[in-house]
mmCIF file of C-alpha atoms in Angstrom:
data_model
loop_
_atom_site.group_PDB
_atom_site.id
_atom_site.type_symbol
_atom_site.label_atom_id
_atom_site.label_comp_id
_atom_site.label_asym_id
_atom_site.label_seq_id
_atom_site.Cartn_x
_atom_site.Cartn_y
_atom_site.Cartn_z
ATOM 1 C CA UNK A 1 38.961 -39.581 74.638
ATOM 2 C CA UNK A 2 40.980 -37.000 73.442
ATOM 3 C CA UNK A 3 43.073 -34.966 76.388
ATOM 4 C CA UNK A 4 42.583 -31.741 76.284
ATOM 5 C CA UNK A 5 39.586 -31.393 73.714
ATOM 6 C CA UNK A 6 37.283 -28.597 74.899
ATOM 7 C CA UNK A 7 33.205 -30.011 74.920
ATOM 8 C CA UNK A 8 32.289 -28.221 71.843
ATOM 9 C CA UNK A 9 34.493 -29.421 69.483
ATOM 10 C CA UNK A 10 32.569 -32.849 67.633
ATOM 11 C CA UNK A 11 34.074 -31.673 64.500
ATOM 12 C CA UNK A 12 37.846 -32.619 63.076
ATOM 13 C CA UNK A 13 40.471 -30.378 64.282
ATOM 14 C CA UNK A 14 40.419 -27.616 62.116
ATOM 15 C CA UNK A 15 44.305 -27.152 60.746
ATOM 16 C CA UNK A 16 45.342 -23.385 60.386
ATOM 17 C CA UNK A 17 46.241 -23.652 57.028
ATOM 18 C CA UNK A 18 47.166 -19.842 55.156
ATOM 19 C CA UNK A 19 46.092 -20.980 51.844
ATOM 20 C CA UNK A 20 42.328 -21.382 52.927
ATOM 21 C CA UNK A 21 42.068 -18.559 54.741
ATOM 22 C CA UNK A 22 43.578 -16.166 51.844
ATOM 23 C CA UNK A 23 40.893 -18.199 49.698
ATOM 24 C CA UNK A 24 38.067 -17.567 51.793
ATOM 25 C CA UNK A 25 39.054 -14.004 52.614
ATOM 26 C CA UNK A 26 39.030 -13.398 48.772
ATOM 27 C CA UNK A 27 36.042 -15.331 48.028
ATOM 28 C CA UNK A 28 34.371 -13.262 50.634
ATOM 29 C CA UNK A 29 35.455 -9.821 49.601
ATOM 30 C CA UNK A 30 34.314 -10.801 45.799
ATOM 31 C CA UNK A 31 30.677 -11.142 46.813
ATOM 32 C CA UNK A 32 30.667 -7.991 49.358
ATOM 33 C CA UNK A 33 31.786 -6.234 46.252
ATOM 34 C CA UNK A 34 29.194 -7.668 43.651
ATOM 35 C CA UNK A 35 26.682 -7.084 46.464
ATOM 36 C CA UNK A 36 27.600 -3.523 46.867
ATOM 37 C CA UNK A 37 27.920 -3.126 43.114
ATOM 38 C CA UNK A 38 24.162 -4.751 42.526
ATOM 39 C CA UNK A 39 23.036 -2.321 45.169
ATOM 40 C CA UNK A 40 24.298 0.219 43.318
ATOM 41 C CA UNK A 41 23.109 -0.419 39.638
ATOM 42 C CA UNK A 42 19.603 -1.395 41.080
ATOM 43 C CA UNK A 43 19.517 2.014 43.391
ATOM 44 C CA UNK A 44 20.798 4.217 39.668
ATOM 45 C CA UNK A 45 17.689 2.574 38.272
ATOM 46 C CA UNK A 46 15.448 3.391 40.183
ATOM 47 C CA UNK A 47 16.701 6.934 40.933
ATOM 48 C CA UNK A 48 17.321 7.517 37.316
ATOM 49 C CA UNK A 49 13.858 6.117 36.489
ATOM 50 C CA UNK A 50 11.915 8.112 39.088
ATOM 51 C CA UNK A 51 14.328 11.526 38.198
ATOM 52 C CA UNK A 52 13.612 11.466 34.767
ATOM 53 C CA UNK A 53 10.493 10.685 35.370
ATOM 54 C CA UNK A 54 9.530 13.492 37.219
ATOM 55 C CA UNK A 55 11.528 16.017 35.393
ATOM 56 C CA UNK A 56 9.850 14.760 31.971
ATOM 57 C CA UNK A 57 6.625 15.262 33.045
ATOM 58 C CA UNK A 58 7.318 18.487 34.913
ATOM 59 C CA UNK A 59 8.489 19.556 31.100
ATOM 60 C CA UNK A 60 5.722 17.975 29.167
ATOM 61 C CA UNK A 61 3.233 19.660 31.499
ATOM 62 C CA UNK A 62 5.558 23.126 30.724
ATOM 63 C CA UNK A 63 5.178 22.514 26.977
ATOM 64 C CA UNK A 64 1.480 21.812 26.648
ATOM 65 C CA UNK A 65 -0.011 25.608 27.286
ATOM 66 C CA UNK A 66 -3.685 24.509 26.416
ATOM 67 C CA UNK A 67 -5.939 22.556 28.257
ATOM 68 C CA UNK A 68 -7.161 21.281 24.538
ATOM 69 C CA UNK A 69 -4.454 19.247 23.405
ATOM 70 C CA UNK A 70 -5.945 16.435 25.223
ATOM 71 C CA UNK A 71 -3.957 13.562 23.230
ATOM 72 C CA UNK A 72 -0.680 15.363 24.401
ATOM 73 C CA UNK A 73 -1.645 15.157 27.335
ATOM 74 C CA UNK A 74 -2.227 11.282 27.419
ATOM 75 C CA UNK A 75 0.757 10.466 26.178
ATOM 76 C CA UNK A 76 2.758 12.296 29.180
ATOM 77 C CA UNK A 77 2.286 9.112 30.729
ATOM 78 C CA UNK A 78 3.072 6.815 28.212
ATOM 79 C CA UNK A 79 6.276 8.969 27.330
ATOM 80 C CA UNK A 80 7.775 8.782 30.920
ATOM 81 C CA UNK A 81 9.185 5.140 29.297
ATOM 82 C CA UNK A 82 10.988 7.137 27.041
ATOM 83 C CA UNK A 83 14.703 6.482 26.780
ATOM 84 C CA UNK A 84 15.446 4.927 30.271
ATOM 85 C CA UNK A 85 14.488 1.644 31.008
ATOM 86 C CA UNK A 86 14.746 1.147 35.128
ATOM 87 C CA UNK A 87 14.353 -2.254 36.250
ATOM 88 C CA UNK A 88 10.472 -1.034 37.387
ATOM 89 C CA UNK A 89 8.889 0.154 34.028
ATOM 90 C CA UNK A 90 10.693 -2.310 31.786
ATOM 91 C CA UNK A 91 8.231 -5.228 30.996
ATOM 92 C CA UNK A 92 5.168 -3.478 30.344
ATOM 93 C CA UNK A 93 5.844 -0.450 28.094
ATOM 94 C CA UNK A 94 8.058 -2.666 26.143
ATOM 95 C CA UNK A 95 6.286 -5.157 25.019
ATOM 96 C CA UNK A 96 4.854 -4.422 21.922
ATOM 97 C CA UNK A 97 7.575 -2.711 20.603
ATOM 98 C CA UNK A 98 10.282 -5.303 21.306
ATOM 99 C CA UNK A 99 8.357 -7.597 19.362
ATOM 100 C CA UNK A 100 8.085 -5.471 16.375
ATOM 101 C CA UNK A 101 12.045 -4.818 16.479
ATOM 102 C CA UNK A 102 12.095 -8.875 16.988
ATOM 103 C CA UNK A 103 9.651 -9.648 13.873
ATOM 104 C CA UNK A 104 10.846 -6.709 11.592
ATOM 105 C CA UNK A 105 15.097 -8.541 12.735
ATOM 106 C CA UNK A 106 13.631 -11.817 11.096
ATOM 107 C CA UNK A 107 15.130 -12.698 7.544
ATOM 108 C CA UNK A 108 12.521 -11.886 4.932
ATOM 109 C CA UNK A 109 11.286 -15.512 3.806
ATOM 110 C CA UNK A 110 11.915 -15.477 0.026
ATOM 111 C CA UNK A 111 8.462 -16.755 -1.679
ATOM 112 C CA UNK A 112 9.434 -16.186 -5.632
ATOM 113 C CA UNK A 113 6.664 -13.454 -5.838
ATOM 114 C CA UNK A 114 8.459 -10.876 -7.346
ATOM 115 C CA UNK A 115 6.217 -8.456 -9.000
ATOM 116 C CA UNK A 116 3.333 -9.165 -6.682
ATOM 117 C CA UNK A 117 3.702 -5.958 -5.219
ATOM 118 C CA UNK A 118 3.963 -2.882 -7.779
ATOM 119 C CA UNK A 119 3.874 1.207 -6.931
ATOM 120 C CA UNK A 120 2.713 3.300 -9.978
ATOM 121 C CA UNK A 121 -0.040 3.302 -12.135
ATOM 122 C CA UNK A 122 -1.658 0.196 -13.576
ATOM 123 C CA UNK A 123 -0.762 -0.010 -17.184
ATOM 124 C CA UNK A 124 -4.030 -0.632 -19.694
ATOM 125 C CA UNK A 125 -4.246 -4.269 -20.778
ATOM 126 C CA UNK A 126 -5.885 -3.404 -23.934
ATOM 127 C CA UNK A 127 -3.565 -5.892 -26.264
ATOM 128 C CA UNK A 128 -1.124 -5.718 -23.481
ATOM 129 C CA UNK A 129 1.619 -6.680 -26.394
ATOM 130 C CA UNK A 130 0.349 -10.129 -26.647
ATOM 131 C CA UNK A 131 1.236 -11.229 -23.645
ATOM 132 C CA UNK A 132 -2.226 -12.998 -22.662
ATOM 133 C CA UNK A 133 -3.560 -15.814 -24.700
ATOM 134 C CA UNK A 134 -6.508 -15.820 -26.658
ATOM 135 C CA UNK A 135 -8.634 -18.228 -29.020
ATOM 136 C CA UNK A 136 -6.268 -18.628 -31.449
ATOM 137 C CA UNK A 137 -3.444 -19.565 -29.362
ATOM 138 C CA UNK A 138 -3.807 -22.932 -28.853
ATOM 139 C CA UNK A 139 -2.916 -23.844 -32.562
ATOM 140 C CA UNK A 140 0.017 -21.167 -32.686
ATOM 141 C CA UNK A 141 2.944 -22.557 -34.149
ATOM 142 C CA UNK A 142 6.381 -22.599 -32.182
ATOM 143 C CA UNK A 143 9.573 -23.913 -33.416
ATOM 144 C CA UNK A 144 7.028 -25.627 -35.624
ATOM 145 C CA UNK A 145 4.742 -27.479 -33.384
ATOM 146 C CA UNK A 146 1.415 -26.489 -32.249
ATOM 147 C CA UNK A 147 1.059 -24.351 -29.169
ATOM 148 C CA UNK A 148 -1.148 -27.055 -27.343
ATOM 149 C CA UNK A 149 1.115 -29.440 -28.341
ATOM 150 C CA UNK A 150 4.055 -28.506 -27.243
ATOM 151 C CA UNK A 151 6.153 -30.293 -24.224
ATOM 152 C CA UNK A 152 5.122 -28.852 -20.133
ATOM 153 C CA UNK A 153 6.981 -28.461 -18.086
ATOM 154 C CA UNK A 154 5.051 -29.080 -14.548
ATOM 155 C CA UNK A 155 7.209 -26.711 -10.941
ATOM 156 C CA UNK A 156 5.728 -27.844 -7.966
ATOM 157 C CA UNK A 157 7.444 -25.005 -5.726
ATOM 158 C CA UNK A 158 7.150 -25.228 -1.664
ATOM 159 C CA UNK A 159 9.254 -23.766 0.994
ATOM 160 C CA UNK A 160 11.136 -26.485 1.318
ATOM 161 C CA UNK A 161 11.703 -28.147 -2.348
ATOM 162 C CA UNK A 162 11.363 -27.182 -5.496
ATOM 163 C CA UNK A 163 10.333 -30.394 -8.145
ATOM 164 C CA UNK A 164 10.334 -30.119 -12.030
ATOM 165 C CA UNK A 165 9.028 -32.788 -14.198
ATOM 166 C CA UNK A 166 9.073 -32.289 -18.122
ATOM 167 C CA UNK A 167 6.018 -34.369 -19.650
ATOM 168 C CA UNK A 168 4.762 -34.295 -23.109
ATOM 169 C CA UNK A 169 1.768 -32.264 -24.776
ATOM 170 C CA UNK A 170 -0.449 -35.358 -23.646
ATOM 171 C CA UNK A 171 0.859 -35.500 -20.102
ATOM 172 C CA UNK A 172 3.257 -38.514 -20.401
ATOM 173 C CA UNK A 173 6.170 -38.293 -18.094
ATOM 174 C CA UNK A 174 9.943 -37.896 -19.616
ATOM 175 C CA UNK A 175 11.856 -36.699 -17.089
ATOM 176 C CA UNK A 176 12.064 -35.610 -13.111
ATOM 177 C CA UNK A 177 14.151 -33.549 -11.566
ATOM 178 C CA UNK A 178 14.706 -32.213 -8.114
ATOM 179 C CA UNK A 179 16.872 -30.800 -5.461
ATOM 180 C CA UNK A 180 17.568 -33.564 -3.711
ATOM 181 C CA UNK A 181 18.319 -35.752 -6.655
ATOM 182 C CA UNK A 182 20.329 -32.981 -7.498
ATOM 183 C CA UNK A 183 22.431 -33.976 -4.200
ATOM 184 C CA UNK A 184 21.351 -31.042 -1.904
ATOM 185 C CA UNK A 185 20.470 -32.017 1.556
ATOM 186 C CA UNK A 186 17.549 -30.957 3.910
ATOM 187 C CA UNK A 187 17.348 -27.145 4.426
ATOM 188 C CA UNK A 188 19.494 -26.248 1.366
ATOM 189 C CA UNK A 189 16.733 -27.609 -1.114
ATOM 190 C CA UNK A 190 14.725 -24.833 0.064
ATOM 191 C CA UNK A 191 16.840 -22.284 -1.677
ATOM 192 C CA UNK A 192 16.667 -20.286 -4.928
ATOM 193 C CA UNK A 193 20.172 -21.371 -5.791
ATOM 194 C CA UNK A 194 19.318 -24.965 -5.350
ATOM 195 C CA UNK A 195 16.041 -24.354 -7.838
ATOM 196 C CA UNK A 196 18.180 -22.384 -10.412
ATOM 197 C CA UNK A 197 20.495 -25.782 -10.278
ATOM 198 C CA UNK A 198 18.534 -28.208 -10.723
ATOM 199 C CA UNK A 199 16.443 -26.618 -13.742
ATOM 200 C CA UNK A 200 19.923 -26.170 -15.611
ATOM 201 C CA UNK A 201 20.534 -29.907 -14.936
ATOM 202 C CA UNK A 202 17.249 -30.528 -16.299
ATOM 203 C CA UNK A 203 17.392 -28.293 -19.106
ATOM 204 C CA UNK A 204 20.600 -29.772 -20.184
ATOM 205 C CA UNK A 205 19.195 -33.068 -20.179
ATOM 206 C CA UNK A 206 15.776 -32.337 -22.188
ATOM 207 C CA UNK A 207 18.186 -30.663 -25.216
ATOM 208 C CA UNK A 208 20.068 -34.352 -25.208
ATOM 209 C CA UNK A 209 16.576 -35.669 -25.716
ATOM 210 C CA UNK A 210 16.350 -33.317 -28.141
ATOM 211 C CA UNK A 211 13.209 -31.206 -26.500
ATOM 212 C CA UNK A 212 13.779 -27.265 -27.212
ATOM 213 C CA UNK A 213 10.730 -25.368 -26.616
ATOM 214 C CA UNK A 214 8.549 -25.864 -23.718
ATOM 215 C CA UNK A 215 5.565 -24.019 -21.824
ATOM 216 C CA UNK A 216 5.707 -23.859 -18.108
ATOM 217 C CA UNK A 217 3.165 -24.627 -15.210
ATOM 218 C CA UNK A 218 4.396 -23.401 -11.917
ATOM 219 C CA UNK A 219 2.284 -24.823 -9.056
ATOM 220 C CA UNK A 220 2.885 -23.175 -5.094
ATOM 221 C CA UNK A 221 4.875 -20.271 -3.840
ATOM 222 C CA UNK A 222 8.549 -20.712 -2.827
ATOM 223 C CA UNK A 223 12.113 -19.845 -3.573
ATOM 224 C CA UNK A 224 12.196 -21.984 -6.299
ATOM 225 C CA UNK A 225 8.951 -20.285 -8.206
ATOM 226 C CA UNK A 226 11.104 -17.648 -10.061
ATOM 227 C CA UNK A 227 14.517 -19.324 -9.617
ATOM 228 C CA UNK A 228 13.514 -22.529 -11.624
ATOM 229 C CA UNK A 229 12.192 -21.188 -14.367
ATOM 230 C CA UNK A 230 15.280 -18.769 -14.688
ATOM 231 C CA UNK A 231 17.477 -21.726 -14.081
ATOM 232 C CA UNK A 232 15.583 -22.783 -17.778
ATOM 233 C CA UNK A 233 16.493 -20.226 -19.688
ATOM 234 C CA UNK A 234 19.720 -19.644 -18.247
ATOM 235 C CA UNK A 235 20.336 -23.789 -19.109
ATOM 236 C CA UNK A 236 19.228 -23.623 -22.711
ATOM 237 C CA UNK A 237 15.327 -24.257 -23.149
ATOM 238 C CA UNK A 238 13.090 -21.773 -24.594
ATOM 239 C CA UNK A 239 10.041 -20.975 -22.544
ATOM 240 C CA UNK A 240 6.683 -19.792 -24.718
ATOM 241 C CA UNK A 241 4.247 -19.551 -22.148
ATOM 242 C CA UNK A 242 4.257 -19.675 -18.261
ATOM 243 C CA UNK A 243 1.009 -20.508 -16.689
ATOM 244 C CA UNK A 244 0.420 -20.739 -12.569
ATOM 245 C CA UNK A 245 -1.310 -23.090 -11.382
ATOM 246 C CA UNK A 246 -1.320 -23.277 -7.184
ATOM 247 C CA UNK A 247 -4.168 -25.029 -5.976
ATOM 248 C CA UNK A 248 -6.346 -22.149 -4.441
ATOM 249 C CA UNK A 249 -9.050 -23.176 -2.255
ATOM 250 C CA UNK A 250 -11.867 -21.126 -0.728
ATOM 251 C CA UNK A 251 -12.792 -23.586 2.264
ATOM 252 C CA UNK A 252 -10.157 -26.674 3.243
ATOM 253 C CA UNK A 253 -10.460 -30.437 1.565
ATOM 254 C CA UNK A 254 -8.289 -31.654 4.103
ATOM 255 C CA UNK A 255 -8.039 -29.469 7.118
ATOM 256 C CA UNK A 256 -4.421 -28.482 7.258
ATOM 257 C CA UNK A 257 -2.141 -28.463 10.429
ATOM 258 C CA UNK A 258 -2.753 -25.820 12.892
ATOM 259 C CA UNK A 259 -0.385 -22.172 12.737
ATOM 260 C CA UNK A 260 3.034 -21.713 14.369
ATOM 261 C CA UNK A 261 3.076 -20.164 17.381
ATOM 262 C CA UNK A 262 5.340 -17.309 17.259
ATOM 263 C CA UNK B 1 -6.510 -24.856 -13.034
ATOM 264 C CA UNK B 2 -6.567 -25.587 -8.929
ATOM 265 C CA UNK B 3 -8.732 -27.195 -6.801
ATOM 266 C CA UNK B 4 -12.204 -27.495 -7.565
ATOM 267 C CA UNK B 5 -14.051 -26.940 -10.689
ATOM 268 C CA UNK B 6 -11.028 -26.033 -12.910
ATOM 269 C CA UNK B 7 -9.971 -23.292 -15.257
ATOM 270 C CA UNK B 8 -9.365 -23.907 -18.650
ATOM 271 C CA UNK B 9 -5.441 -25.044 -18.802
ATOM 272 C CA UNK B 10 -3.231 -22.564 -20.294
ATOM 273 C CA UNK B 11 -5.662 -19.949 -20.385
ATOM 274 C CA UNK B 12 -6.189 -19.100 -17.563
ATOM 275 C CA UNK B 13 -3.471 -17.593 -15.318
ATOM 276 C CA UNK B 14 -1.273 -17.847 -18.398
ATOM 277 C CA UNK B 15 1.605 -15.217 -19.828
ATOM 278 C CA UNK B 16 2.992 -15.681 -23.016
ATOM 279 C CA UNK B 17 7.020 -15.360 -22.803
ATOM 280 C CA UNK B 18 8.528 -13.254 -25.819
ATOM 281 C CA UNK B 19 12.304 -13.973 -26.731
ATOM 282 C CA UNK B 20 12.702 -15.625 -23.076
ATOM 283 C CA UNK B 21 12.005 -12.837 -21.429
ATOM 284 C CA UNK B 22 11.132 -15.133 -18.415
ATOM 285 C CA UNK B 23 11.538 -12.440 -15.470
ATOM 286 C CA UNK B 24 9.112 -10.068 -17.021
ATOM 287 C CA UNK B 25 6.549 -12.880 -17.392
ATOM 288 C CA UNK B 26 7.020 -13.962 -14.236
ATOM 289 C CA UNK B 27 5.995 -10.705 -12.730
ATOM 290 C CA UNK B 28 3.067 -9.860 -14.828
ATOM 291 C CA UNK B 29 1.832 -12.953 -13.667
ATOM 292 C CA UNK B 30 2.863 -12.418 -9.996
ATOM 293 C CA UNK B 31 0.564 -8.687 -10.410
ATOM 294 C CA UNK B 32 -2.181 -9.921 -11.448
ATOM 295 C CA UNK B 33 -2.730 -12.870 -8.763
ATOM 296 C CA UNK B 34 -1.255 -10.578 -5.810
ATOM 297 C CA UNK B 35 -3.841 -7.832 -7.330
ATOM 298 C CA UNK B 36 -6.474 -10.649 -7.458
ATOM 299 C CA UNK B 37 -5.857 -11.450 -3.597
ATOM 300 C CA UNK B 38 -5.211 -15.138 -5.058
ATOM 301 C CA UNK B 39 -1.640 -15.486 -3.188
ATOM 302 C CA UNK B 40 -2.649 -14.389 -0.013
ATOM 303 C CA UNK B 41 -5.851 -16.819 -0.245
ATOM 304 C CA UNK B 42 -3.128 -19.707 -0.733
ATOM 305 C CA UNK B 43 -0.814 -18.541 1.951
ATOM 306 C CA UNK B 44 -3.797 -18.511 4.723
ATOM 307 C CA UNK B 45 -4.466 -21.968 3.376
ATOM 308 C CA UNK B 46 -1.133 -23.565 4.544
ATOM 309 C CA UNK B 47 -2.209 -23.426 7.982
ATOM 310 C CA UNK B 48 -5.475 -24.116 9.537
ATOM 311 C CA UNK B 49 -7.170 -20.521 10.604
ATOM 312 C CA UNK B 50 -9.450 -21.103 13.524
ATOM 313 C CA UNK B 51 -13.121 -19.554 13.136
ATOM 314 C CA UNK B 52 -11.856 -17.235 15.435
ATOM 315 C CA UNK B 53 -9.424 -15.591 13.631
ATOM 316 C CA UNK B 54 -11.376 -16.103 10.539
ATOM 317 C CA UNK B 55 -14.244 -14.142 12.205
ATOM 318 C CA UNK B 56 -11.248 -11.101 13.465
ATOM 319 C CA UNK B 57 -9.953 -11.192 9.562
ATOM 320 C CA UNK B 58 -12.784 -11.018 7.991
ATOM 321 C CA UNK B 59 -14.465 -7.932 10.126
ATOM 322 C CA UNK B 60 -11.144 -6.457 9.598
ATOM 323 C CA UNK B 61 -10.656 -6.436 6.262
ATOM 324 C CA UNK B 62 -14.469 -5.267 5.740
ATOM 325 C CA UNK B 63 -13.868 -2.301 8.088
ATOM 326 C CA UNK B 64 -10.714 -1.724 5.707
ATOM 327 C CA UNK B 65 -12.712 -1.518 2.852
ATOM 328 C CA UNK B 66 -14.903 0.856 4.565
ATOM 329 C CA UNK B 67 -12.237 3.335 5.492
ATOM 330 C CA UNK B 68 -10.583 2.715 1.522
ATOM 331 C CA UNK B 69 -13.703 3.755 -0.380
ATOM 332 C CA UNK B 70 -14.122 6.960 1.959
ATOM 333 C CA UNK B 71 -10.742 7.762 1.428
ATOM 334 C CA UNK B 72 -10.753 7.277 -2.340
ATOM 335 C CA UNK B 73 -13.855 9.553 -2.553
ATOM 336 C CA UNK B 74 -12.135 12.105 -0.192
ATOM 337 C CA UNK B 75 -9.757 11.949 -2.644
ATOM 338 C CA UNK B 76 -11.300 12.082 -5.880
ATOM 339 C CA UNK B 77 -12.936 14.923 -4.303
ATOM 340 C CA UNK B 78 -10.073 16.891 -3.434
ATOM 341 C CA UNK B 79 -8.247 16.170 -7.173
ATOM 342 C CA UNK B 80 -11.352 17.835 -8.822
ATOM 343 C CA UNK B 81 -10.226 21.277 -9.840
ATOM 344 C CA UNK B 82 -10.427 23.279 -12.967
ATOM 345 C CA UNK B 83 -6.843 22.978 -13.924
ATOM 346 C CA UNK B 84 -5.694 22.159 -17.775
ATOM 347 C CA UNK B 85 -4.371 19.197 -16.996
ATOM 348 C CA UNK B 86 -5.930 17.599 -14.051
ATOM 349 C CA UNK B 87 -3.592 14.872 -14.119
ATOM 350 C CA UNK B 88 0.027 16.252 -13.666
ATOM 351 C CA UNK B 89 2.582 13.419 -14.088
ATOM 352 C CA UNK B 90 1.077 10.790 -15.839
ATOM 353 C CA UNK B 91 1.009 9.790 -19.498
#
């Protein structure tokens, strides 16, 4: 039994120490202010959101004269969101468009489909410059070999890899090249640059086997679908003919994996 | 070429390169399949589309059409003047 101790006091003696206190004084004084400050933004908010509110109806309802202009008059409504967002009308008007400014922020995927989209007038294909094939060009000579003949080179292009593989006329397989084998790792396959790199390496390499000209079959839609058979070119190969051939199906073989949700 | 009963290889879908002109080629091609609606059939094929929005599509793009040929009418009706040369600006 302590002498002296008044009834109340189960806890430790509390020691007066000046450090504490200062501490808790500050600590206190901090939160009064953030709570005073809160109180204040939240109150501008509203005020400003009911204010402008009323005055931009009350000048909307000055502007439209006529009792016609009935879609002017809907929109008096929906324009009260206009420009201020208080902390009451936020999540609802907002919606849509914040997830337009989100989707239209997005990098635009690159899918090697330049061209696909073309504004002017559609050129006649009567002839076209010979730039289709026709009966007679399976036994056109190139470089001295028969059209049909002549070495493919099969792109299988997806989002994520781009593969080349250089067979003979017949099908037989010489050489494969990708962008892994080419040393790039995971997400940088999946790039135009990557595509462009490995068809120079392969081009390179079918000139040592002494392979020149070549017609191309690009199969899928990717960076590498225009990149790889640039890369070609830009490596030493000469390219007759580039066919596509993406395997287009009007109902699924195999059902494929359900969308992204976005 | 594809899935299915197949086209006749390197005739079909096929642009003859001249002097390596590879970019040009490469967009002809690109055209005629996005004109053909052949791209956009492969991209809905990467993921499954549920009936559902098969069913949403499909009415959509039918009321499209709808609105397209009215407007292409409208058009051609409005373009139909006695002028010299009814077709200012083009070749």
């Amino acid at each position: 039994m302590i002498v002296g101790a008044s009834c109340r006091s189960r806890l430790p003696p509390f020691h007066f120490k000046e450090e504490s206190v200062v501490n808790v004084v500050y600590l206190v004084s901090v939160l009064w202010k953030s709570v005073k400050m809160l109180r204040r933004v939240v109150a501008r908010g509203l005020w400003s959101g009911h204010g402008a509110v009323r005055t931009s109806v009350e000048q909307r309802n000055k502007e439209i004269r006529t009792h016609q202009d009935i879609a002017a008059k809907l929109l008096v409504g929906w324009r009260s969101c206009d420009g201020f967002r208080g902390l009451h009308v936020t999540p609802s008007c907002y919606k849509t468009q914040d997830r337009k400014e989100m989707l239209a922020s997005m990098p635009v995927k690159d899918e090697g489909t330049e061209g696909e989209v073309t504004q002017g007038l559609d050129t006649s294909l009567e002839g076209s410059g010979g730039m289709f094939p026709d009966e007679d060009t399976p036994n056109l000579l190139c470089d001295g070999v028969r059209f049909a003949d002549l070495p493919i080179l099969h792109a299988r292009v997806s989002k994520n890899n781009t593969m080349l593989t250089l067979t003979d006329g017949k099908g037989m397989v010489k050489l494969y090249r990708s962008c892994g084998v080419e040393g790039f790792k995971n997400a940088k396959k999946g790039t135009n640059i990557a595509a462009q790199a490995t068809a120079i390496s392969l081009a390179t390499r079918a000139l040592n086997q002494g392979i020149k000209t070549v017609r191309v079959k690009v199969s899928g839609i990717g960076p590498g679908r225009m990149a790889a058979v640039k890369g070609l070119t830009m490596g030493g190969l000469n390219v007759v003919s580039i066919t596509d051939d993406t395997p287009i199906s009007f109902n699924y073989s195999q059902r494929p994996r359900k969308a992204r949700k976005l | 070429m594809g899935v299915g009963p197949r086209h006749v290889q390197f005739v079909a879908r096929t642009v003859l390169v001249k002097k390596n002109n590879v970019e040009e080629g490469m967009r002809v091609l690109n055209r005629l399949m996005g004109k053909e609606g052949l791209l956009d059939r492969y991209r809905l094929t990467r993921h499954y589309e549920k009936p559902t929005q098969m069913r949403r599509r499909v009415n959509f793009e039918k009321a499209k059409a709808i609105y397209n040929e009215d407007m292409d009418r409208k058009i051609a009706l409005v373009m139909r003047k006695n002028r010299l040369n009814p077709w200012v600006g083009s070749a």
